[in-house]
Every structure is written in C-alpha cells, then in structure tokens.
Amino acid sequence: MDGNSLNIKQDQIEKLKTLFPEAITEGKVDWEKLKATLGEDINFSNERYVLNWAGKSEAFKVLQEPTIATLVPDKEESVRFDDTGHIFIEGENLEVLKVLQKSYYGKVKMIYIDPPYNTGNDHFIYPDRFSESKEEYLKRVGEKDEEGYLTREGLFRTNSKDSGHYHSNWLNMMYPRLFLARNLLKDDGVIFVSIDDNEVHNLRLLMNEILGEENFMAQFVWKSRQIVDSRAQTGISNDHEYILVYSKSTNIRLKGKEIDKSKYSNPDNDPRGPWMSNSILGLATASQRPNLHYAIKDPETGKEYMCPPESGWRYSKETMAKKILDGRIVFPKKDNGRPREKKYLAELERDYTNLSSIIDFKIGYTLHGTREVREILDGNIFSFPKPVSLLKLLVEQGTQGKNEIVLDFFSGSGSLGQAIYELNKLDGGNRKYICIQLPEKTDEKSEAYKAGYKTIADIAKERIRRVIRKIEKEQKAKKKEKAGQLEFGDGKKDQPIDLGFKVFKLKPSNFKIWRGDSFENSEQLTKQLQAFTDPIKEGAEQENMLYELLLKAGFSLNSSIENKKYFYVVNGNKMVVALTKMSEEIVKEIIALKPEKCIALDKLFAGNDQLKTNTVLQMKDAGIEFKTI
C-alpha cells in the first residue's frame, strides 16, 4: 500500500488492455490500432513489415557517433603480456566496439554474447534520448566515484517493466552494439546470442534486420534448469533458454556432430569395407506415393517383405532392385526383421552429421556454471553464469578452424575465456579470445565485494588467472619430454597452449582533441592554438600513445612491437612509430628498414623545419607513407 488514491488513468488503460490487448504498446494506448480494432477505416502511416520502436532513429545516431577513446595496457593485471594473444578489455562495450572497428574489421570468426535478458530487474546502459542530450549521456557514462570506479547510479538504469519504453530501452541498448559487432565478423563468421522468452521475439527481428533474415541459422533450445521451478505462478516451469545463431553471409554451416565410426564394422568381409545398416523405410503413404509401395524379395531365401502401409520404402522399385543386385540390402535372419541398407564408411561425404537444435542435459545446466565459479573462486561470487561445457560446444561449432578469434562483449565472469583455454588444451588449437566487460561495481552486501572483488571485471580477471594456474598444474603433472615436444595426457602432440591474457582498459585519448566549432571569439581560438603546439595531453605515457596509434592505424592489439631506442617497429616492417626523438641519422635508419608507413610526433621537429621538410621528401622518395601528429 503506497497511500495514494486510485490512478484513474492507469485503471482505464488496464481495462482497455483486457478488452483490446493489441492496442496497448509498452503500457500506452496506440490510438491508430485502437481505431482499427473498432472498425474505423485507418491508413497506417508508412505501412510495411518492419521492426520499429521509440528511439530507433537515435540508436542509429549513437552507433554513428565516432569515439576518441583508446585502450591502454595494464601489464600488472595481465598474465604473460608479451607472449599471449588473448585479450581482456575493461570498458563500456559500445565504446570499446567502436575503438576496435579499424583493427578488427572482418577478422573475428565467432561472437558469443549473453546480454541482459530484460527481465524487469536488469541494470544496463542505454541512452535515454527522451530525457537527455548526447552530452548528458556521455557525462553520465563517464561518472566515477572517488576511487575511479564507474558509478551504478550514474551509469546504469534499471529497466523496469513499468517503464513506458521497456522494450524500446532494451532495443536501443542492443541495436548499436550488434550493428558494430557485425562489422567485426569475417565473411564466414557466426554470432551466437543467449536470450530467454522476455526478448527472444524482438531479438529475432532485430538480428533479421542487422544480419539479414536469410542468414538466420538456428534458434537452439537449451535446457538450462535441472529442477522444476516450484515458484512459478502459471503452473509452468520455464526450464529453457534460447541461443540464436546467425551467419555473416549465406551458405555457412556449423561443424556438426562427429559421426560415431565405432558403429561401422565388416562382419561379412564386404570388399567395400566397414558398413552399418540403415533403415530403408520412407515417409509416404500408399495414396501419396503408390510407386514406393511394393514387395521386395530376398534373392537367397525367396521370402518377400512388404513395407508398412503408412510409410512405404525409401526408394523406387527400380532403384531397390539395383541395390539388391549390388549387395547393398541386408535381409533379416529372424522372421520379425525387416530389410535394411548398407551404409559404407568409405562413402561418407562428411565426418559430421547435423547438430540437433535441442541442447540437452548432457551439456550441463545453469547450476553447473554457478558451481564452476564457486569452485574456482571459493564462494558464491557470481550468479547464473553459463556452464563452460555449453560454451565449449558453441566455440567448437562456430570456429571449426583452430586459429580463430572469438569475441564476447558481455563477458560477465569470464566463462568464455575458460572455455577457450580448455578447448585449446583438448584439441591443440590456437583460438584467441577478446573478452569485454564493464567494470561494474559489485554490491557492497554481496559475497563478491566482501571477498575483495570491487567490480565484475575483477571477478572475470581473477577467474581467468586461476583457470590458467589450474591448467598449468595439470600440464606439469602430465607432460613428458619426448623428441623435443610436449606430449599431453590425451596423447596429442603440440606446442604448449597460450596460457596468458593481456588486460587493456578503456581510457580517454592521449592526444588533445581539436574542437573547431567551440570558439566564441578570437581569444578562445588563440588560446586553443597555443595549447596545440604540443597535442599530447599532460601525463600521457609513451606506451599508451603507441597502442592508441596502433589502433587508429588499423593494427591489432597483438601486433609485434620492437623497441629500437628512438622508435618502435610494428609487425616487421609494416609501420614505424617515432615518439621520442628525430634526427637525420634516425631518419636514415628508419628508411633502411623500408617500412610501409611511418608516424612521428610533430613536436620532434620543433625548431627544425628543414629536418621535417627533408624527412617528408626522403620518405616519399622511398615509397614510405609518412604522417605527423
């Protein structure tokens, strides 16, 4: 009881919802639909088949807004930073996806995400364009407490079902992120998205729009709950979730389920090799396909076999006769048996059969994911993560090759990272992950906070570290020296798997941003020009600038970097970056390396215009793309 009198308006809307549910959208009356329901002749504006929602046009603007942010390395929180290809990024995922566009466009084989399900209690970031400007939103996203952590109050909004834009808020959050994620997929890439009944209908339409309806591959049903939910008020326990699968382009297939070749044998010494028997029954009744209903005779015994009237045979009489003559039909030795067909191992077109769209209990339930985190982190640190076995299945299906990049930009507790390590260990693969997680503060009353985990990102990083230590311990116990290689417990010979990860954090640019539209008078312009004699922000570190320039030049975070005292050499001779000093001797040294491009700080030529002019000409003559900043 809240002490307020009856809300007359809401009471009337509830009555309308009972009579005309089709006329109520997100708790508000759609007057055009109501009039059409009552029989009035209505011409709906822009009538066509399309997913639309409040704020959709603004969602386009959000994804088109460029970012000036960058990623800075944190080697102290990393494991084997210089020797690993796995990447963990702390930051707001929309901004991070924008930062990654140049470097990872079209390079990611598989994306898996487990976004907020929009249950009515979710906290997530969305630009409330109905009440705030772009500047206000960016300010909110950047709000931090005195310790530098993002504040839940400023950053997150609870998307209550009482909201007038309940579904729209969720779609506004998802649309730009999925759009940018699609850019990162390879042409033969696939994306998996976990979801439940709250938004699966909208998500399907949303992904149809972004990735194309023709690229829909599956809507897996995963049995996520082991025990029936006795709390359900409907008498129905929702024991499942969905995983939507879309490809970047058509004619892409998942790996499938490996065929059990142990079922093949050769008891009759057939010269065609091992075989297994297969049904030759069809699917058509006698009235549907009369040509598939006939008797077949065992050539040795003369006994005839008639097909069931509801199914018939799979083959026509002529085809069946050829198969019998060729010895491909096996006749039963028992009176109650039925003829079957030989399927030869040597004639298999693929080593894999199609995967069922029903993911059953053998993969594990949500509670298994919770137990895994509890065992690794020694407590109830994170609720309802996906079980690693489920993610291993999806990664194996989605990557197929063993040297691919897998992205998760709702990383949570880091389940995908653990799945990649374990799968690589199992099959000797070299898959690399990019996990993105917002440093969302943990609740001060939670076990996670009490255990010292101030953010969700902290939980994920520590989980990954402990998984690495666990695998290292297992390998140390199992490995054997043999012919200069490591032989693991499963008998597979391979180089040691990558057991490390690089931590990067989303930060503002290391360089001052020119704002040419913000001057109100010549004095402000003069002040800005003076500030830009050195475009580097105070306190900017050299390595941070290097990684920012790599990203903005389109190089990956795993680029090889060689420090040559006065400059860095990136990916062999692809690019040189000079940040500390420039002279005629240094220019000659750079040119001798024959890089494709060279980037230098403009301030390195301060007071020496002749050196800069000569450098530009010499680089041009050598066919080197040269830029200063």
C-alpha atoms as one frame of an Amber mdcrd trajectory, in Angstrom:
protein
   0.000   0.000   0.000   1.518   3.316  -1.096  -1.048   5.683   0.387  -2.137
   7.078  -2.965  -5.670   7.105  -4.305  -6.678   5.076  -7.356  -4.868   6.121
 -10.530  -7.900   6.654 -12.748  -5.925   6.914 -15.983  -3.971   3.724 -15.357
  -7.142   1.919 -14.299  -8.782   2.836 -17.599  -5.721   1.663 -19.553  -5.818
  -1.672 -17.707  -9.481  -2.075 -18.683  -8.600  -1.314 -22.313  -5.749  -3.825
 -22.151  -8.224  -6.504 -21.061 -10.572  -5.758 -23.962  -8.069  -4.749 -26.653
  -4.570  -6.059 -25.827  -3.454  -5.432 -29.418  -3.971  -1.682 -28.926  -1.581
  -1.369 -25.964   2.131  -0.966 -26.696   4.681  -0.608 -23.861   1.872   0.331
 -21.477   0.485   3.094 -23.694  -2.523   3.272 -26.000  -1.770   3.053 -29.713
  -4.704   5.131 -30.979  -4.370   4.026 -34.594  -4.552   0.367 -33.601  -7.473
   1.021 -31.285  -9.449   2.776 -34.038  -8.663  -0.023 -36.498  -9.782  -2.604
 -33.919 -13.113  -0.763 -33.559 -13.653  -0.962 -37.315 -12.688   2.531 -38.398
 -11.039   2.919 -41.794  -7.446   3.689 -40.842  -4.474   4.138 -43.155  -1.401
   3.354 -41.051   1.461   5.727 -41.808   4.444   4.114 -43.586   2.685   0.756
 -43.544   5.221  -2.014 -44.177   6.794  -5.027 -42.466   9.407  -3.519 -40.167
  10.595  -3.599 -36.563  10.156  -0.156 -35.100  10.393   1.272 -31.622  10.680
   4.555 -29.747  14.214   5.911 -30.188  15.287   3.764 -33.141  16.494   6.774
 -35.141  18.523   7.877 -32.131  20.058   4.391 -31.861  21.432   4.942 -35.374
  22.979   8.210 -34.265  24.566   6.541 -31.235  26.344   3.924 -33.347  27.438
   6.535 -35.905  28.976   8.831 -33.291  32.769   8.362 -33.567  34.761   7.805
 -30.412  38.040   9.447 -29.455  38.691   6.940 -26.683  41.579   4.485 -26.668
  42.744   1.318 -24.933  45.727   1.387 -22.608  47.640  -1.717 -21.477  47.743
  -2.809 -17.845  50.668  -5.224 -17.642  50.444  -5.674 -13.878  46.980  -7.203
 -14.156  47.927  -9.296 -17.182  49.495 -12.752 -17.375  52.457 -13.104 -19.796
  51.525  -9.867 -21.569  54.321 -10.059 -24.146  53.744 -13.710 -25.065  49.969
 -14.059 -25.220  47.309 -13.396 -27.842  44.274 -13.457 -25.509  42.789 -10.058
 -24.672  40.593  -8.858 -21.813  39.250  -5.302 -22.097  37.676  -3.310 -19.278
  35.277  -0.693 -20.516  31.808   0.231 -21.723  31.281  -2.210 -24.571  29.708
   0.212 -27.056  32.747   2.499 -26.902  35.153  -0.458 -26.973  33.452  -1.900
 -30.068  33.927   1.461 -31.766  37.618   1.538 -30.793  38.099  -1.956 -32.281
  36.453  -1.197 -35.638  39.616  -0.296 -37.596  41.843  -3.007 -36.152  39.417
  -5.944 -36.161  37.027  -5.172 -39.012  36.200  -8.503 -40.687  38.669 -10.522
 -38.565  36.508 -12.223 -35.912  35.330 -15.745 -36.719  32.801 -16.088 -33.926
  30.939 -13.861 -31.469  29.128 -15.139 -28.391  27.207 -12.834 -26.069  24.956
 -13.324 -23.067  23.315  -9.876 -22.814  20.779  -8.664 -20.218  17.542 -10.595
 -20.733  15.331  -7.607 -19.831  13.524  -9.365 -17.004  12.474  -6.098 -15.417
  15.254  -6.068 -12.839  18.230  -5.628 -15.156  20.682  -2.777 -14.804  22.239
  -1.811 -18.113  23.430   1.221 -20.026  21.135   2.816 -22.535  20.936   6.385
 -23.786  17.596   7.705 -22.580  17.164  10.064 -25.526  13.735  11.046 -24.333
  15.126  12.975 -21.403  18.811  13.699 -22.000  21.156  15.052 -24.617  24.176
  13.296 -26.093  26.462  15.394 -23.882  24.483  14.458 -20.771  24.646  10.772
 -21.701  28.408  10.882 -22.242  28.842  12.692 -18.950  26.786  10.001 -17.220
  28.820   7.230 -18.839  31.998   8.894 -17.576  30.874   9.393 -13.976  33.207
   7.786 -11.463  33.458   7.675  -7.700  36.422   8.883  -5.673  38.261   5.610
  -6.305  37.808   5.880 -10.066  35.096   3.227 -10.440  32.061   3.767 -12.642
  29.048   4.574 -10.505  25.932   2.439 -10.763  23.752   5.446 -10.016  25.104
   7.468 -12.907  25.884   4.747 -15.405  23.161   2.140 -15.068  19.401   2.404
 -15.320  17.016  -0.265 -14.050  14.754  -1.100 -16.960  11.568  -1.743 -15.025
   8.566  -3.275 -16.767   6.628  -0.264 -15.512   8.684   1.897 -17.852   6.844
   3.420 -20.780   9.720   2.365 -23.022  10.507  -1.025 -21.520  11.190  -2.910
 -24.772  12.446   0.194 -26.568  15.154   0.824 -23.979  16.460  -2.714 -24.431
  16.397  -2.439 -28.221  18.159   0.934 -28.061  20.888  -0.743 -25.998  21.234
  -3.796 -28.260  20.937  -2.280 -31.740  24.181  -0.255 -31.969  26.205  -2.980
 -30.264  25.002  -5.729 -32.611  25.476  -3.460 -35.618  29.105  -2.746 -34.703
  29.688  -6.399 -33.813  28.557  -7.466 -37.284  31.318  -5.294 -38.782  33.916
  -7.295 -36.881  32.767 -10.684 -38.202  34.631 -12.409 -41.005  32.597 -13.139
 -44.137  32.217 -16.727 -42.932  31.725 -15.694 -39.300  28.839 -16.579 -36.992
  27.261 -14.978 -33.937  25.547 -16.756 -31.038  23.277 -14.795 -28.661  21.790
 -16.259 -25.475  18.312 -14.998 -24.575  15.093 -16.051 -22.854  11.385 -15.523
 -23.501  11.379 -11.867 -22.429  13.016 -10.561 -25.618  13.551 -13.513 -27.965
  10.792 -12.252 -30.279  12.325  -8.797 -30.558  15.880 -10.119 -30.779  14.968
 -12.351 -33.703  13.519  -9.393 -35.621  16.432  -7.178 -34.631  19.011  -9.665
 -35.886  16.989 -10.212 -39.070  17.377  -6.505 -39.719  21.076  -6.259 -38.868
  22.385  -9.562 -40.242  19.662 -10.425 -42.748  16.776 -12.860 -42.397  18.453
 -15.103 -44.962  21.427 -15.525 -42.608  19.371 -16.983 -39.753  20.813 -20.413
 -38.952  19.123 -21.714 -35.816  17.266 -20.979 -32.629  18.761 -23.511 -30.252
  16.720 -24.500 -27.212  18.959 -25.182 -24.235  17.568 -26.955 -21.173  19.023
 -24.598 -18.593  17.180 -25.694 -15.450  17.656 -29.095 -13.852  14.930 -28.901
 -11.193  11.372 -27.733 -11.855  10.698 -24.199 -10.585   8.028 -24.622  -7.900
   7.682 -20.834  -7.541   6.078 -20.380 -10.967   2.597 -18.873 -10.648   1.422
 -20.127 -14.041   1.860 -23.827 -13.286   4.639 -23.885 -15.896   8.315 -24.073
 -15.058  10.443 -22.290 -17.655  13.290 -24.748 -17.901  14.881 -23.500 -21.100
  16.673 -20.609 -22.745  17.457 -19.909 -26.387  20.626 -19.341 -28.375  20.076
 -17.521 -31.658  22.631 -18.227 -34.384  23.206 -16.010 -37.428  25.945 -16.060
 -40.033  27.600 -13.070 -41.687  26.772 -14.428 -45.160  24.804 -17.271 -46.711
  25.919 -20.875 -47.267  27.737 -21.094 -43.922  27.350 -24.226 -41.823  28.355
 -25.210 -38.325  30.731 -28.085 -37.720  28.013 -30.559 -36.697  28.198 -33.688
 -34.562  31.038 -36.105 -35.196  29.844 -39.406 -36.612  30.406 -42.379 -34.316
  32.594 -44.541 -36.540  32.713 -47.317 -33.951  29.271 -48.372 -35.231  30.822
 -49.420 -38.542  32.119 -52.976 -38.980  32.553 -55.600 -41.713  31.132 -58.908
 -40.435  30.652 -60.307 -43.975  34.052 -59.197 -45.327  32.422 -56.875 -47.840
  35.195 -55.662 -50.212  33.810 -52.122 -49.913  34.904 -52.056 -46.279  33.187
 -51.339 -42.947  29.468 -50.556 -43.002  26.466 -50.065 -40.766  22.831 -50.843
 -41.518  20.324 -48.073 -42.158  16.528 -48.063 -42.472  15.056 -48.111 -45.974
  11.568 -47.050 -44.859  10.104 -43.914 -46.382   7.589 -41.294 -45.265   4.750
 -41.518 -47.789   1.515 -43.491 -47.600   0.244 -45.641 -50.482  -2.172 -42.927
 -51.562   0.605 -40.321 -51.561   3.333 -42.336 -53.346   1.940 -45.634 -54.722
   5.215 -46.317 -56.569   7.004 -46.697 -53.210   4.675 -49.465 -52.004   5.674
 -52.894 -53.288   7.123 -56.209 -52.090  10.849 -56.949 -52.201  12.311 -60.487
 -52.323  15.346 -61.954 -50.606  17.318 -63.479 -53.542  18.681 -66.269 -51.307
  15.520 -67.438 -49.498  12.828 -66.186 -51.865  10.966 -64.644 -48.928   9.061
 -61.454 -49.702   8.863 -58.380 -47.462   6.109 -55.770 -47.685   6.563 -52.229
 -46.480   4.314 -50.729 -43.781   1.245 -49.073 -45.395   1.888 -45.781 -43.550
   5.450 -45.285 -44.791   6.412 -47.301 -47.871  10.013 -47.787 -48.983  12.559
 -45.019 -49.413  13.469 -45.999 -52.998  11.554 -46.787 -56.175  11.213 -50.404
 -57.300  13.901 -49.972 -59.972  16.431 -48.367 -57.603  15.762 -51.002 -54.958
  16.366 -53.807 -57.489  19.768 -52.313 -58.354  20.726 -52.093 -54.673  19.727
 -55.733 -54.083  21.731 -56.850 -57.100  24.732 -54.851 -55.855  24.562 -56.498
 -52.423  23.684 -53.263 -50.637  20.499 -54.549 -48.995  20.803 -56.717 -45.868
  17.958 -59.182 -45.343  16.993 -60.269 -41.808  17.730 -63.687 -40.366  14.750
 -63.502 -37.987  11.133 -63.747 -39.076  10.176 -60.445 -37.421  13.021 -58.492
 -39.011  12.959 -56.072 -41.919  15.433 -55.465 -44.772  17.945 -52.652 -44.235
  20.565 -50.865 -46.331  24.341 -50.939 -46.005  25.925 -47.510 -45.453  29.669
 -47.697 -46.067  32.224 -45.741 -44.052  34.265 -45.093 -47.201  31.284 -43.430
 -48.892  30.601 -40.858 -46.174  30.645 -37.377 -47.661  31.345 -35.748 -44.286
  32.744 -36.872 -40.951  29.994 -34.944 -39.176  26.231 -35.219 -39.080  23.867
 -32.314 -38.375  23.623 -30.932 -34.848  20.249 -31.086 -33.076  18.590 -27.748
 -32.316  17.754 -29.134 -28.861  20.734 -28.850 -26.496  20.051 -31.416 -23.797
  21.154 -32.052 -20.235  24.460 -33.680 -21.226  25.858 -30.194 -21.829  25.016
 -29.025 -18.323  22.641 -26.624 -16.608  22.942 -23.110 -15.208  23.661 -24.576
 -11.783  26.769 -26.241 -13.209  28.023 -22.829 -14.313  27.414 -21.478 -10.804
  29.270 -24.424  -9.267  32.230 -23.913 -11.598  32.665 -20.315 -10.458  32.180
 -21.330  -6.829  34.900 -23.975  -7.095  37.349 -21.680  -8.894  36.788 -18.569
  -6.749  35.934 -20.297  -3.448  32.487 -18.809  -2.874  29.196 -17.610  -4.324
  30.917 -14.848  -6.237  28.833 -14.750  -9.436  25.299 -15.968 -10.107  23.960
 -17.860 -13.109  26.936 -17.911 -15.499  26.720 -20.244 -18.481  28.422 -23.627
 -17.954  31.803 -23.932 -19.645  30.658 -27.134 -21.391  27.965 -25.175 -23.250
  30.424 -22.525 -24.414  32.950 -25.173 -25.483  30.252 -26.743 -27.656  29.384
 -23.390 -29.250  33.021 -22.367 -29.797  33.852 -25.727 -31.365  30.849 -25.377
 -33.685  31.466 -21.734 -34.514  35.223 -21.724 -35.061  35.820 -25.124 -36.712
  39.349 -23.974 -37.526  41.699 -23.869 -34.552  43.331 -20.488 -35.203  40.401
 -18.110 -34.971  39.382 -15.060 -32.910  36.321 -15.343 -30.649  34.676 -12.205
 -29.201  32.416 -11.796 -26.156  31.412  -8.232 -25.305  29.149  -9.138 -22.358
  31.871 -11.194 -20.717  30.462 -11.435 -17.179  32.553 -13.793 -15.061  34.814
 -14.783 -17.977  33.250 -18.159 -18.838  34.265 -17.810 -22.493  37.915 -17.343
 -21.561  37.896 -20.576 -19.565  36.134 -22.391 -22.431  38.804 -21.273 -24.924
  41.679 -22.451 -22.717  40.056 -25.827 -22.098  39.110 -26.381 -25.744  42.603
 -25.452 -26.958  44.050 -27.839 -24.400  41.736 -30.595 -25.614  42.384 -30.343
 -29.359  45.689 -28.449 -29.553  44.008 -25.378 -31.001  45.258 -21.805 -31.007
  41.976 -19.903 -30.726  42.230 -16.407 -29.230  39.556 -14.592 -27.269  38.674
 -10.940 -26.866  36.534 -10.528 -23.741  34.989  -7.139 -22.973  33.472  -6.403
 -19.580  32.301  -3.188 -17.989  33.975  -2.543 -14.619  30.548  -2.593 -12.997
  30.742  -2.222  -9.234  29.669  -5.212  -7.162  27.029  -4.780  -4.490  28.630
  -3.943  -1.150  26.435  -6.586   0.521  27.497  -9.322  -1.894  29.989 -12.125
  -1.231  31.973 -10.891  -4.206  32.505  -7.460  -2.634  33.366  -8.997   0.737
  35.893 -11.252  -0.998  37.655  -8.206  -2.437  36.134  -8.054  -5.915  35.141
  -4.438  -6.406  33.904  -4.916  -9.989  32.544  -7.656 -12.243  35.677  -7.207
 -14.372  37.802  -8.013 -11.306  35.874 -11.280 -10.908  36.484 -12.249 -14.541
  40.205 -11.455 -14.439  40.784 -13.445 -11.268  38.761 -16.373 -12.602  40.916
 -16.460 -15.735  44.126 -16.264 -13.676  43.041 -19.205 -11.534  41.997 -21.236
 -14.572  45.462 -20.642 -16.041  47.136 -21.798 -12.827  44.911 -24.893 -12.716
  45.780 -25.894 -16.292  49.483 -25.218 -15.679  49.376 -27.515 -12.675  47.649
 -30.241 -14.711  50.134 -29.906 -17.546  53.089 -30.071 -15.215  51.794 -33.355
 -13.856  51.068 -34.886 -17.276  53.661 -33.621 -19.703  56.539 -35.796 -20.805
  59.684 -34.886 -22.597  59.707 -36.636 -25.968  61.618 -35.691 -29.111  61.766
 -32.066 -28.032  57.955 -31.805 -27.882  55.375 -31.815 -25.136  53.021 -34.786
 -25.029  49.834 -34.054 -23.122  47.692 -36.544 -21.265  45.299 -37.030 -24.198
  48.157 -38.203 -26.373  48.106 -35.215 -28.737  51.483 -33.730 -29.594  51.513
 -29.978 -29.927  53.235 -26.843 -28.824  52.198 -25.607 -25.361  48.905 -23.723
 -25.491  48.720 -19.982 -24.893  48.150 -19.572 -21.150  48.049 -15.821 -20.642
  45.994 -12.726 -21.340  46.564  -9.033 -21.946  44.497  -6.548 -19.984  43.532
  -3.282 -21.651  41.358  -0.533 -20.215  39.178   1.990 -21.998  40.573   5.491
 -21.428  40.299   8.967 -22.966  42.661   9.756 -25.830  46.278  10.593 -25.047
  46.022  13.462 -27.524  44.223  16.782 -27.321  41.130  16.928 -29.482  40.679
  19.933 -31.737  37.201  21.427 -31.329  36.891  23.911 -34.168  33.200  24.617
 -33.563  33.544  25.657 -29.925  35.104  29.103 -30.296  33.009  32.117 -29.407
  35.743  34.679 -30.018  39.282  35.082 -31.373  40.746  34.961 -27.868  39.489
  31.405 -27.371  40.850  30.423 -30.797  44.283  31.861 -29.945  44.296  30.005
 -26.634  43.481  26.702 -28.311  46.160  27.238 -30.993  48.752  27.800 -28.282
  47.658  24.629 -26.480  48.038  22.652 -29.705  51.696  23.479 -30.188  52.019
  20.165 -28.313  48.975  17.934 -28.958  49.936  15.404 -26.288  47.954  15.542
 -23.061  49.875  16.112 -19.880  50.775  12.835 -18.219  50.321  10.714 -21.354
  52.636   7.709 -21.286  54.658   6.665 -24.308  53.397   3.071 -24.425  49.790
   4.231 -24.137  50.303   6.588 -27.075  51.852   3.744 -29.059  48.820   1.475
 -28.605  46.438   4.304 -29.434  48.274   4.963 -32.680  48.278   1.238 -33.479
  44.507   1.027 -33.051  43.830   4.166 -35.049  46.153   2.972 -37.806  44.281
  -0.348 -38.008  46.801  -2.622 -36.258  45.665  -5.297 -33.800  46.420  -5.334
 -30.097  48.545  -8.429 -30.729  50.876  -6.701 -33.173  54.555  -7.477 -32.694
  56.375  -4.432 -31.321  60.164  -3.978 -31.342  61.683  -1.093 -29.423  64.577
   0.417 -31.405  65.549   3.022 -28.770  64.214   6.070 -30.642  61.287   4.435
 -32.417  59.095   1.335 -32.481  58.924  -1.177 -35.344  55.469  -2.751 -35.733
  54.834  -6.115 -37.414  58.209  -6.423 -39.060  58.352  -3.527 -41.479  54.663
  -2.615 -41.640  54.958   0.573 -39.601  57.431   2.637 -37.615  56.276   4.911
 -34.782  58.653   7.643 -33.537  57.681   9.226 -30.217  60.914  10.377 -28.536
  63.482  11.845 -30.923  64.136  12.570 -34.609  67.363  13.362 -36.448  68.950
  12.814 -39.879  70.571   9.618 -38.602  67.276   8.304 -37.215  65.501   9.105
 -40.497  68.147   7.136 -42.422  67.788   4.213 -40.012  64.013   4.194 -40.487
  64.274   4.366 -44.287  66.759   1.483 -44.261  64.072  -0.699 -42.676  61.741
   0.053 -45.640  58.511   0.258 -43.629  55.198   0.733 -45.402  54.339   3.738
 -43.225  55.878   5.925 -40.556  54.149   8.004 -37.881  56.028  10.613 -35.839
  55.109  13.259 -33.310  55.203  16.674 -34.922  56.922  18.135 -31.877  60.022
  16.039 -32.673  60.682  18.538 -35.494  60.125  21.633 -33.320  62.543  24.408
 -34.362  63.898  22.377 -37.275  61.649  22.905 -40.289  64.439  21.832 -42.639
  64.624  18.382 -40.979  60.879  17.942 -41.334  60.899  19.023 -44.993  63.783
  16.690 -45.798  62.113  13.823 -43.920  58.885  14.250 -45.893  60.789  14.233
 -49.218  63.037  11.307 -48.295  60.103   9.210 -47.089  58.198   9.972 -50.284
  61.166   9.006 -52.462  61.483   5.738 -50.524  57.772   4.960 -51.035  57.005
   5.276 -47.330  53.703   6.789 -46.210  54.685   9.454 -43.666  52.433  11.264
 -41.203  52.982  13.574 -38.245  50.611  14.231 -35.359
